[in-house]
XYZ file of C-alpha atoms in Angstrom:
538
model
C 7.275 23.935 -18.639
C 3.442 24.367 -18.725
C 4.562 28.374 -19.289
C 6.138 27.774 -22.516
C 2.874 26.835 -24.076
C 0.840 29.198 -22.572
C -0.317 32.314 -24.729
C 0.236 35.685 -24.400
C -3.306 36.512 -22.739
C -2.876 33.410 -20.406
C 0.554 35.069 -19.053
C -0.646 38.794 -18.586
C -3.378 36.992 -16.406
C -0.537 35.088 -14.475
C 1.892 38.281 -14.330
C -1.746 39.921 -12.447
C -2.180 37.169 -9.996
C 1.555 36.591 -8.673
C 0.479 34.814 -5.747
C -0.971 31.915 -7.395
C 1.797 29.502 -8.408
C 1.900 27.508 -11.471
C 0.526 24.063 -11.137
C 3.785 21.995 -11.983
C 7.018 23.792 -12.206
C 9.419 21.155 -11.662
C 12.274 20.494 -13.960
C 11.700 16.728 -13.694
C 8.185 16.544 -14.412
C 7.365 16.102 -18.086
C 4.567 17.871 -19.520
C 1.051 16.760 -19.240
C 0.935 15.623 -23.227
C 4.385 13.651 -22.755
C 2.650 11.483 -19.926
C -0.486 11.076 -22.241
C 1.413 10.187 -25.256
C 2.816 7.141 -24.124
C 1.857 3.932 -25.953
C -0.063 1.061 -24.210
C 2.319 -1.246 -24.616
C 4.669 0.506 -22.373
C 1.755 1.669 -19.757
C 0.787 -1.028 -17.254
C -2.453 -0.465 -17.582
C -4.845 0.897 -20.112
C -6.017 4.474 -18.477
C -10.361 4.875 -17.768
C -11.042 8.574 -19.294
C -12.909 10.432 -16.708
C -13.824 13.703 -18.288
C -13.626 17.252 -16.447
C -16.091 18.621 -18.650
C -19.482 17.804 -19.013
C -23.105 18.740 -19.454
C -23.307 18.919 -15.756
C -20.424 21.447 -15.722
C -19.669 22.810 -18.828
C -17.752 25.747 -17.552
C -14.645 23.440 -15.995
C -12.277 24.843 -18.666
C -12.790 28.062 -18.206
C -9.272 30.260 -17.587
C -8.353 31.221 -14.196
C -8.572 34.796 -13.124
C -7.995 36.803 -9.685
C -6.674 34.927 -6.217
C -9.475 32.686 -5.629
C -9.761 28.990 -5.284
C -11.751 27.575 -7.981
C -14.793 25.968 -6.892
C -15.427 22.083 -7.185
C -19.039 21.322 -8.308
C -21.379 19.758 -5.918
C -21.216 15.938 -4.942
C -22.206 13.784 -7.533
C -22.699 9.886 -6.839
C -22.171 9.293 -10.285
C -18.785 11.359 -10.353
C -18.145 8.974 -7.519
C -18.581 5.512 -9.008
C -16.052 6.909 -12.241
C -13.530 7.378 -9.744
C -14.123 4.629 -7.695
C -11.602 1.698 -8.229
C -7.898 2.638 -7.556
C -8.982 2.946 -3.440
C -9.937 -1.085 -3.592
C -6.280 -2.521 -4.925
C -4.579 0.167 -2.859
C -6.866 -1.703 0.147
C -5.853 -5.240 -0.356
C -2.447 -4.593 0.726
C -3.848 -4.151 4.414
C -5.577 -7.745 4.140
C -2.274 -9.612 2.588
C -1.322 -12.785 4.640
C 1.280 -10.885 6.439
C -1.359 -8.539 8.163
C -3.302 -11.582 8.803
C -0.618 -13.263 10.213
C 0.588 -9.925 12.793
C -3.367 -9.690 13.564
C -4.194 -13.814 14.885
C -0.387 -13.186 16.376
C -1.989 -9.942 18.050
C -5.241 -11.357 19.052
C -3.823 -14.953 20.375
C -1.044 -13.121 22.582
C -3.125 -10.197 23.599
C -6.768 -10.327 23.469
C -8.926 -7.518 22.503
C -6.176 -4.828 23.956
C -4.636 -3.783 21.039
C -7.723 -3.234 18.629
C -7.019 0.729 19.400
C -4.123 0.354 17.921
C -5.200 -1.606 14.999
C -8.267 1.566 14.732
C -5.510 4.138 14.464
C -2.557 2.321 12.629
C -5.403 1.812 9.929
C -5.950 5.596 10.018
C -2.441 6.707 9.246
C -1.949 3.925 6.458
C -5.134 5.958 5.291
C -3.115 8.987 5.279
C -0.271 7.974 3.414
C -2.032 6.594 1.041
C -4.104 9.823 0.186
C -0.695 11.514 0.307
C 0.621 8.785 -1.915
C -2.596 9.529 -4.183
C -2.593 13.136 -3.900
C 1.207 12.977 -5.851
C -0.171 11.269 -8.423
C -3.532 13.274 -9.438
C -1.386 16.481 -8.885
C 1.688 15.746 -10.891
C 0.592 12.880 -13.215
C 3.492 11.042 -12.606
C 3.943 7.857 -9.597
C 6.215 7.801 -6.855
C 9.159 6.113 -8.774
C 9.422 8.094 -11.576
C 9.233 11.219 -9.689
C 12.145 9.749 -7.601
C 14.306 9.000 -11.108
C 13.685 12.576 -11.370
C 14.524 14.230 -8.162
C 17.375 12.123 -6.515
C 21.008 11.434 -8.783
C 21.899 8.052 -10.198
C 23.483 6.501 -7.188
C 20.604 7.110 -4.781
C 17.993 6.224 -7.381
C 19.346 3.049 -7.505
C 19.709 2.446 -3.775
C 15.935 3.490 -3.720
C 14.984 0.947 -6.363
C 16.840 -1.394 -4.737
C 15.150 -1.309 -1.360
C 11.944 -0.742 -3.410
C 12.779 -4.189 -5.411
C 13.292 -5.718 -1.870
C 10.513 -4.886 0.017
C 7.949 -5.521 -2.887
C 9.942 -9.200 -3.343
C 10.056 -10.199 0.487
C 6.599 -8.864 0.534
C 5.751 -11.322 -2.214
C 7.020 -14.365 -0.821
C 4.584 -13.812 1.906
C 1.860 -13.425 -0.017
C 2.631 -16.285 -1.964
C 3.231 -18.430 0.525
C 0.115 -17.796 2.473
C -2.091 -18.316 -0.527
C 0.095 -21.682 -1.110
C -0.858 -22.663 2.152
C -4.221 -21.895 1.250
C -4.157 -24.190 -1.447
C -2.637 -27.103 0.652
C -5.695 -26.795 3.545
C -8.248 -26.310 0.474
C -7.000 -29.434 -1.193
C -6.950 -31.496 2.512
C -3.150 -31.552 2.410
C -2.647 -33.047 -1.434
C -0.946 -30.196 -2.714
C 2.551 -29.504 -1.534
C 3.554 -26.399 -0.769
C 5.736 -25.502 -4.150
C 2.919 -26.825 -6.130
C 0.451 -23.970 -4.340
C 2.983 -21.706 -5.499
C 3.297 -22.366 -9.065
C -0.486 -22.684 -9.075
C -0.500 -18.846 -7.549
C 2.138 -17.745 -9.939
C 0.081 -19.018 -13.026
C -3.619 -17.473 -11.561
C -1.774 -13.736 -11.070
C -1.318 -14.080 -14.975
C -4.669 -15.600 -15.803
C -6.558 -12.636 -13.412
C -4.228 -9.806 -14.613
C -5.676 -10.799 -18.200
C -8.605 -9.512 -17.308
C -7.126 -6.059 -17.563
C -6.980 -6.165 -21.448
C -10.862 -5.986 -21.557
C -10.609 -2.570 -19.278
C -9.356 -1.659 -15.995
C -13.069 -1.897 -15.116
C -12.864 -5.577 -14.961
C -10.243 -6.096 -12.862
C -11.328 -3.592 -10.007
C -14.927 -5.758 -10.385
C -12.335 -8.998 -9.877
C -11.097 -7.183 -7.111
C -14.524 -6.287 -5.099
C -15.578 -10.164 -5.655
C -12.254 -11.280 -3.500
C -12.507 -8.343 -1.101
C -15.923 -9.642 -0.877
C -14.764 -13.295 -0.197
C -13.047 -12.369 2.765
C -15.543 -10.215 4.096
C -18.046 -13.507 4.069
C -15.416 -15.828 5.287
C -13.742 -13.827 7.995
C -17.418 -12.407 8.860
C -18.281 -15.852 9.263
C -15.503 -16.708 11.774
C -16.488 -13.873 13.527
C -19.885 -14.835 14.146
C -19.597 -18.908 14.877
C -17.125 -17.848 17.366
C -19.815 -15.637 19.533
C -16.876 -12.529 20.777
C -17.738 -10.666 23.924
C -19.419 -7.233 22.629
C -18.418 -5.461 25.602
C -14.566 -7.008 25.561
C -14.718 -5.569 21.986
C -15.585 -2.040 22.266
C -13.696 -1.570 25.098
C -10.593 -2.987 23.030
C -11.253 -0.647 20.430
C -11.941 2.408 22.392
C -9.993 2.373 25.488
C -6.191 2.330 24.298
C -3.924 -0.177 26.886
C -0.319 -1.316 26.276
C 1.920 -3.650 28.526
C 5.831 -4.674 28.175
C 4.339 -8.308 27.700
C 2.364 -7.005 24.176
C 5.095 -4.282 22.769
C 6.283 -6.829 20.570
C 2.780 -7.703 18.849
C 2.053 -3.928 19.122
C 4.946 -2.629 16.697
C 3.958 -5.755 14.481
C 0.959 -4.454 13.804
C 2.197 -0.941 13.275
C 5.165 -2.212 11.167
C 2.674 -4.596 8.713
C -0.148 -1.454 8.443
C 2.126 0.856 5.819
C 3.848 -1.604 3.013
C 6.655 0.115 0.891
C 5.258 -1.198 -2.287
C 1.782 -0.197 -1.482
C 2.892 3.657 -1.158
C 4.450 3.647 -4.689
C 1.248 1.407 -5.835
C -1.324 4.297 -4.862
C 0.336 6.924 -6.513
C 0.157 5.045 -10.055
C -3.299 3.795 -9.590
C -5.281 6.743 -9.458
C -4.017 7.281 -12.860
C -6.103 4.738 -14.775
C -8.362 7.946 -14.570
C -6.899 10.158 -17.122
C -6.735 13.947 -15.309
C -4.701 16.630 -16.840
C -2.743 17.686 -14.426
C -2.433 21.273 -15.425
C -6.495 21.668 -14.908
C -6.856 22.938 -11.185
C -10.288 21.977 -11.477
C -10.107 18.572 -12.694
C -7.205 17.843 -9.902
C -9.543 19.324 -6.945
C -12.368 17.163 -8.301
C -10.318 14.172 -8.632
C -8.311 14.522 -4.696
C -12.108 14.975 -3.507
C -13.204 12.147 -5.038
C -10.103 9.719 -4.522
C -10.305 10.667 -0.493
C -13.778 9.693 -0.256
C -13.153 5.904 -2.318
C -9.784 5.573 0.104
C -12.010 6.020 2.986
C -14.509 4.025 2.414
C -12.142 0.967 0.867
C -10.405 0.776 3.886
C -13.045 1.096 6.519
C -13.673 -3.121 5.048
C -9.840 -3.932 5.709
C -10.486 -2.476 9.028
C -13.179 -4.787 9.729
C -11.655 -7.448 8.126
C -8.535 -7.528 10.270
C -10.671 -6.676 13.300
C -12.685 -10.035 12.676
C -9.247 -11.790 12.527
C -7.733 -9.936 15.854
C -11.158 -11.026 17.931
C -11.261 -14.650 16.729
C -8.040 -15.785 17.666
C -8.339 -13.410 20.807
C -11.862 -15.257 21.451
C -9.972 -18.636 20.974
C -6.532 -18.845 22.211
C -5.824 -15.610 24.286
C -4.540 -17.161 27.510
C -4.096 -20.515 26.526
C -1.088 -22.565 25.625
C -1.195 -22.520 22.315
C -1.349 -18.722 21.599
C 2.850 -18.488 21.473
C 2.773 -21.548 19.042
C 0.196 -20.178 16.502
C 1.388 -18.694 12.735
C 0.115 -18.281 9.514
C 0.827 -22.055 8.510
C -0.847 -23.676 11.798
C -3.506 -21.477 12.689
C -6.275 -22.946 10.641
C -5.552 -26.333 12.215
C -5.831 -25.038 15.812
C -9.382 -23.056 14.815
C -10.829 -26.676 13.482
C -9.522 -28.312 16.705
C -11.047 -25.270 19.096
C -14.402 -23.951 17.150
C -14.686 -27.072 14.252
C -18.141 -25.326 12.573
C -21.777 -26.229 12.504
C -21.927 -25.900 8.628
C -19.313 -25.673 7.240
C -15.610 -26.674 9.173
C -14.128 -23.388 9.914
C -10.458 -24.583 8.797
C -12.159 -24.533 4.987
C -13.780 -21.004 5.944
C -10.284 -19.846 6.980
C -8.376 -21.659 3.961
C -11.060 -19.446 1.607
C -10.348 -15.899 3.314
C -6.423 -16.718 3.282
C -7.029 -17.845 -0.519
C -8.360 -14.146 -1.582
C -6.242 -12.388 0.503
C -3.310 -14.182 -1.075
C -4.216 -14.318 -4.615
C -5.576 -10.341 -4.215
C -2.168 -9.237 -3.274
C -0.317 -11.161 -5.698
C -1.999 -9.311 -7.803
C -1.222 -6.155 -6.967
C 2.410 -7.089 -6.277
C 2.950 -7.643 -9.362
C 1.359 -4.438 -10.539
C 3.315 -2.920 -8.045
C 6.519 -4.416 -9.287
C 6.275 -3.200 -12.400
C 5.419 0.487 -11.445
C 8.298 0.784 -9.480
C 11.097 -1.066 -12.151
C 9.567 1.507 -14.980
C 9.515 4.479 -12.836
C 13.337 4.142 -11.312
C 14.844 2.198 -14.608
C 12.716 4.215 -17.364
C 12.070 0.591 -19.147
C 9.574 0.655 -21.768
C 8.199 -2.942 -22.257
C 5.149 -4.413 -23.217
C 3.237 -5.460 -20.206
C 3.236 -9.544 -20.371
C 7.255 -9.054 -20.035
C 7.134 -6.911 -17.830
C 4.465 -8.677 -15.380
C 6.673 -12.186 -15.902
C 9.936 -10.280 -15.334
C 8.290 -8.908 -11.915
C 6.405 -12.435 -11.072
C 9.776 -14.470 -11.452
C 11.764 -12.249 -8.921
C 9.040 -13.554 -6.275
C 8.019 -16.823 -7.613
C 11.751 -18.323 -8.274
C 13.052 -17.738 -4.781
C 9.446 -18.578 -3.271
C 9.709 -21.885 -5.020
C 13.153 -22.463 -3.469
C 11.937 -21.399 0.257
C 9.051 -23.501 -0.255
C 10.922 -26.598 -1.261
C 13.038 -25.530 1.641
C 10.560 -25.566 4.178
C 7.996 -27.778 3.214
C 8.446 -29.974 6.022
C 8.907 -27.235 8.918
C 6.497 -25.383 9.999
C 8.432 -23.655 13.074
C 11.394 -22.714 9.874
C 8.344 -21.182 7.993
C 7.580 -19.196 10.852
C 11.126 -17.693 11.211
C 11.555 -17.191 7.725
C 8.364 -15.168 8.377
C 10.001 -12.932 10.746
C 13.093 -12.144 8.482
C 10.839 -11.232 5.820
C 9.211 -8.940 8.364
C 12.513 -7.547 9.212
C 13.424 -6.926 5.531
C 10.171 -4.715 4.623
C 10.547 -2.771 8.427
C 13.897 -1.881 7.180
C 12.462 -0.607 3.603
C 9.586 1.630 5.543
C 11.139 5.114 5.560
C 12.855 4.756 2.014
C 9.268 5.076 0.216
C 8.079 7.244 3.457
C 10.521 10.295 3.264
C 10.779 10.326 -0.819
C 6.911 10.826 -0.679
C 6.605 13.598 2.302
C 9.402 15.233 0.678
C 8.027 15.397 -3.058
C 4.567 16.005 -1.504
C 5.802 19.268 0.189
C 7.838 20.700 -2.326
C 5.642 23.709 -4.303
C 7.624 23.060 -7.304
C 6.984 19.293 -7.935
C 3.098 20.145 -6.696
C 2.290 23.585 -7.246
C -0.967 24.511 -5.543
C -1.800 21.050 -4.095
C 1.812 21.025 -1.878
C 1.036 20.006 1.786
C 1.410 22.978 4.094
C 1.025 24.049 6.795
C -2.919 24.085 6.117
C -3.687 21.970 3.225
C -7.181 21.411 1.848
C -8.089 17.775 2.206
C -11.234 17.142 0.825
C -14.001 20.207 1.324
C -12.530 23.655 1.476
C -13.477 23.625 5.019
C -11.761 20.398 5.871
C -8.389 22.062 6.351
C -5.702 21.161 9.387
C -1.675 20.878 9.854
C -1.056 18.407 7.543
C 2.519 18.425 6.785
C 3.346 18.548 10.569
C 0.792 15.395 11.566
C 1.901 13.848 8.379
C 5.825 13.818 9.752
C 4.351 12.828 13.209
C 2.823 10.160 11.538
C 5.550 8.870 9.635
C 8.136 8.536 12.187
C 5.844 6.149 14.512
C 6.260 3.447 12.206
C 9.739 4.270 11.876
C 10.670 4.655 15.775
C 8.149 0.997 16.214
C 10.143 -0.415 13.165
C 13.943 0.861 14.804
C 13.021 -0.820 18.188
C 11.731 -4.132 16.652
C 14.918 -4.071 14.759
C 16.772 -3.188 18.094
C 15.462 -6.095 19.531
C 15.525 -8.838 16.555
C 19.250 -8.073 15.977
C 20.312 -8.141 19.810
C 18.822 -11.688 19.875
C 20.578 -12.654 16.730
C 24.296 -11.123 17.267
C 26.692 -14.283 17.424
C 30.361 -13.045 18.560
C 32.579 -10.062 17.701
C 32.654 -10.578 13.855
C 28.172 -10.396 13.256
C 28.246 -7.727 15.515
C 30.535 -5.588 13.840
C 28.969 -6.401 10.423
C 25.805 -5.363 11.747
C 26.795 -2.195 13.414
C 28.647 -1.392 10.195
C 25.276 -2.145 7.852
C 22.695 -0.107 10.298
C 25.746 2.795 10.232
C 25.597 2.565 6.206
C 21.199 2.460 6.667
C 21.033 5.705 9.119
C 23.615 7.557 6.996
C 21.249 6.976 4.304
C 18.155 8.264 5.952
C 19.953 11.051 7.215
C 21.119 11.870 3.467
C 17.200 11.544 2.480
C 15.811 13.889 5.546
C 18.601 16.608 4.726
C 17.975 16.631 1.117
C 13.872 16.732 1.560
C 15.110 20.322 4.103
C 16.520 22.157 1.249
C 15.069 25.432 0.646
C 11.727 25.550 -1.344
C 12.998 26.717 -4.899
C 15.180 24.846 -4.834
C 15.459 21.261 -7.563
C 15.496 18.825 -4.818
């Protein structure tokens, strides 16, 4: 597409240097101006310019010429702070109540053995996500619409559909936890449904924020990253954790039948559907043309080192979580009994608090975890209903349409289960079940677009793939499909074992051999499509 526009000196230069493919080839890709010319009343957010030219490197535009990489200019810390932003609302979704919830869960049941895994689940999340980013910069287009793209109608909609799932059974979590938050926060006056209208009504008040720049709301978003830091931090340190049980947990890797089931929790809740299409549209509130090698390199460099660093506080965050509850109830009676809706109870009745009571300390953290992830649900939401359904709306209709597929049927399930804990706690585990199941339908659409040269051009994964220096390069597509399948072999067996326990006579268990027939022949249908031969449209 890019050739049509190109002059006549620009393709004599290309027709010299054959071995250099064109940055964006694909059929389903519109053109760097068509992505630009959108209005901001259909965009669902208003995009930061970051410039590729500058005093500091005036030369960025300059034409290619001969079968060299083009260099990136040297580090700058101010080029840095530009692009920071998209890395810290891609990071929330690893501190949502439903991690919280799989890490006091891991902690309580198993101690310190399974911060290892926590350590490396948290790096291949990381690597997603850049993958997740690196579609974006490179084809200035998200995850969904690429999808609308490069599947036909029917599986387009089966994606959106199990896209529209996860992000909604996702959201009830999140909006439940902060409810709960609410309730301990107000000593038990507010009722559960009324936390959740409350939470509905904030998302819109804090997303308002955007319409004074996208600036504001990533400063919105380091305040409540920042709240949980403090709280959790806090925990950490009135509960006095062994040092030594601690590094040892995180260093020497240990796995028993009695912690399997915690242990594919806590791989299942690291990598969120939503959160993969989420990345990939975030990174472009920085305006990059596509087409400008330079500006993409610069950008991927950039965009790794923000991801990095944004989720090296998640990591922390979590692993403050993990140790307190392993500190406090690993062992004990209690540690099968504790969820998401009790546990800040059973931390007042074991640690209480010197200065503050630490059940007000935990309903705080659980507040800006909820409240941040709402948030970006409902960013999230939209991203994925414009990408797969092409709807141009303005952005308040949009976000409501989005917020009332979570809030309606979390009202309902609160209303529900207002009175039961132990139901809240199963209805937990279903809505685990229903985003383990979503996993490798965002997965295997993004490997597969990320490999193919003609939806990236120069920046497909290969084989070797530059990752952030030009030295910095390793087997990236191979680790990457290594990667992916762990949480989809940890999500299979947790499956495995949650529908064995629930299968009720002859008729269930044919309906549920018949659906999980129906899901792998789907998979299988993705995987075989994504093997095609390169030139070809996938």
């Amino acid at each position: 597409m890019a050739e049509n526009h190109a002059s006549a000196a620009a393709r004599a230069a290309d027709a010299d240097d054959h071995q250099r493919p064109a940055l964006c080839r694909s059929s389903f890709i519109p053109a760097y101006s068509d992505v630009n010319d959108d209005s901001l009343e259909g965009s669902a957010f208003r995009p930061l310019i970051v410039s590729v030219s500058g005093d500091s490197h005036s030369d960025d535009d300059r034409p290619f010429s001969g079968g060299g990489r083009v260099p990136v200019p040297p580090f700058s810390w101010r080029r840095l702070w530009l692009f920071t932003g998209p890395g810290l609302l891609m990071s929330v979704a690893f501190l949502d109540p439903g991690n919280l919830e799989g890490d006091l869960q891991a902690g309580a049941a198993a101690g310190d053995a399974l911060l290892w895994l926590l350590l490396w689940t948290t790096a291949m999340g990381l690597l997603v996500q850049l993958l997740s980013a690196r579609l974006g910069v490179a084809t200035g287009r998200h995850l969904a619409e690429l999808c609308r793209g490069g599947y036909p109608d029917w599986a387009r909609r089966a994606l959106w559909l199990m896209a529209e799932v996860a992000m909604v059974s996702a959201d009830i979590q999140e909006v439940i936890g902060s409810a709960v938050a609410i309730r301990i926060l107000s000593h038990g006056f507010m009722p559960l449904w009324a936390g959740v209208v409350i939470t509905g009504l904030d998302c819109f008040i804090f997303l308002s924020l955007e319409n004074y720049g996208v600036r504001k709301l990533e400063g919105l978003f380091a305040v409540l990253i920042a709240t949980m830091a403090l709280s959790f931090g806090w925990m950490f340190i009135e509960t006095k954790p062994n040092g030594k049980d601690l590094i040892i947990g995180i260093l020497v890797p240990k796995l028993s039948s009695r912690t399997i089931r915690q242990a594919v929790g806590l791989v299942g809740c690291v990598i969120t559907p939503h959160n993969v299409f989420l990345h990939s549209a975030l990174v472009q509130s920085r305006k990059i043309d596509p087409d400008n090698e330079h500006g993409v390199r610069e950008a991927l460099r950039y965009y790794t080192i923000e991801s990095t660093v944004a989720l090296v506080v998640p990591f922390m965050i979590n692993l403050f979580v993990t140790t307190v509850f392993a500190k406090g109830f690993y062992g004990t009676k209690e540690a099968g009994n504790i969820g998401l809706e009790n546990a800040g109870h059973y931390l007042q009745e074991k640690f209480g608090g010197e200065f503050f009571p630490i059940l007000y300390i935990w309903g705080v953290g659980l507040l800006a975890a909820g409240t941040s992830s709402t948030i970006t649900g409902t960013y999230a939401g939209q991203f994925i209903m414009s990408g797969f359904l092409n709807w141009k709306l303005k952005r308040w209709i949009r976000a409501l349409i989005t917020r009332s597929f979570a809030i309606v049927p979390t009202v309902a399930v609160a209303l529900w289960f207002n009175t039961s804990d132990s139901a809240l706690d199963v209805l937990n585990e279903w809505l685990n079940v229903l985003q383990s199941i979503q996993i490798p339908f965002a997965l295997i659409p993004l490997i597969t677009l990320v490999s193919k040269e003609e939806v990236m051009g120069v920046f497909k994964i290969g084989p070797r793939t530059q990752v952030c220096t030009p030295g910095a390069v390793f087997t990236l597509k191979i680790a990457t499909w290594i990667i992916a399948s762990v949480p989809i072999i940890a999500n299979g067996y947790l499956l495995m074992d949650f529908f064995s326990s629930e299968m009720r006579g002859v008729l269930s268990g044919s309906v549920i051999c018949v659906a999980v027939l129906v899901y792998a022949s789907f998979l299988f249908y993705l995987i075989i499509r994504g093997m095609k031969l390169p030139n070809s449209s996938i």
